[in-house]
Amino acid sequence: MTTHTSDPGLIRALTVLPALREDVELHTADGLTLVGELARPVETAPAATLVTLHPLPTHGGYMDSHVLRKAAWRLPALADLAVLRFNTRGTTSPRGTSDGAFDGGDAERYDVHAAIEFAEFHDLPNRWLVGWSFGSELVLMHGRDPSIEGAVLLSPPLHRATDADLDAWAQFGKPLVVLVPELDDYLRPDEARRRFARVPQAEVIGVDGAKHLWVGESAVRRVLDEIVAHVLPDHPVPLPTHWDGPSSTAKDDA
């Protein structure tokens, strides 16, 4: 454990809080094996579960994309959440490479279904999808499963997902929380509110000063606070910025 004498309890970009972490494999209906990790609270059953979907793998997205990795590092300890991360087909990370090849969001439907089925089979409760960028498109196109409670979208570009997908989510009826950076490269808050207006239960939240990649601790903390506030409405937010128990420090910030 690394100690920072200036503020030893501060949760920093590379701080890893305690969790039960295990490497897992997901198995798709079209015969592929996807690699991932499940992080769970150490001393209690999870209060809810985040099934995460990473940004575009052809542009550097993978299960370790920093917001998702920090969710897995922090939320089991800070909010009693289970966090499932995995590489979609053909994607590589330090955990390994998932079978198959990138398919632009089409065959990835099987990946989404495999992750939801994994969470369901392992009795992970109160399941929410969390999709970032390309992952948000997968949520909208393929995530309408009756076993989920709702979804959180981070920086949705709405490139692949169409109005028909939005209409289908409106009919699906489950909550949809949409976090849109003020300075996003693809879809900014005013346009996002217009596009998502066709989903009555969608809540679009513009985040001042943030960019598509949510760089910086203030942006990451805002994302994690919003996720917890919607998934666990009774849990206090903002989440603590300090931790007085054991922790470790990661070698790098992916």
Coordinates of C-alpha atoms in Angstrom, one line a residue, residues 23 35-38 52-55 60-70 72 84-88 91-96 98 254:
D23 CA -11.7 -13.2 -13.3
V35 CA -13.1 -12.4 -20.7
G36 CA -14.0 -10.2 -17.8
E37 CA -13.8 -9.4 -14.1
L38 CA -16.5 -9.3 -11.3
T52 CA -20.8 -2.3 -17.8
L53 CA -20.2 -1.9 -21.6
H54 CA -17.0 -0.2 -22.7
P55 CA -16.3 2.4 -25.4
G60 CA -9.0 2.2 -27.7
G61 CA -12.1 1.2 -25.6
Y62 CA -11.9 -1.9 -23.5
M63 CA -13.0 -3.2 -20.1
D64 CA -10.2 -1.1 -18.4
S65 CA -11.4 2.2 -19.9
H66 CA -10.8 4.4 -16.9
V67 CA -14.3 5.3 -15.7
L68 CA -15.3 1.6 -15.7
R69 CA -12.1 0.5 -14.0
K70 CA -12.6 3.2 -11.3
A72 CA -14.8 -1.4 -10.1
L84 CA -19.1 -6.6 -14.0
R85 CA -16.6 -5.6 -16.7
F86 CA -15.7 -7.5 -19.8
N87 CA -14.2 -7.2 -23.2
T88 CA -16.6 -7.4 -26.1
T91 CA -11.2 -6.8 -27.7
T92 CA -7.9 -7.1 -25.8
S93 CA -6.9 -5.8 -22.3
P94 CA -4.5 -7.0 -19.7
R95 CA -7.1 -9.5 -18.6
G96 CA -6.9 -11.1 -22.1
S98 CA -12.2 -12.1 -26.0
A254 CA -5.7 2.9 -18.2

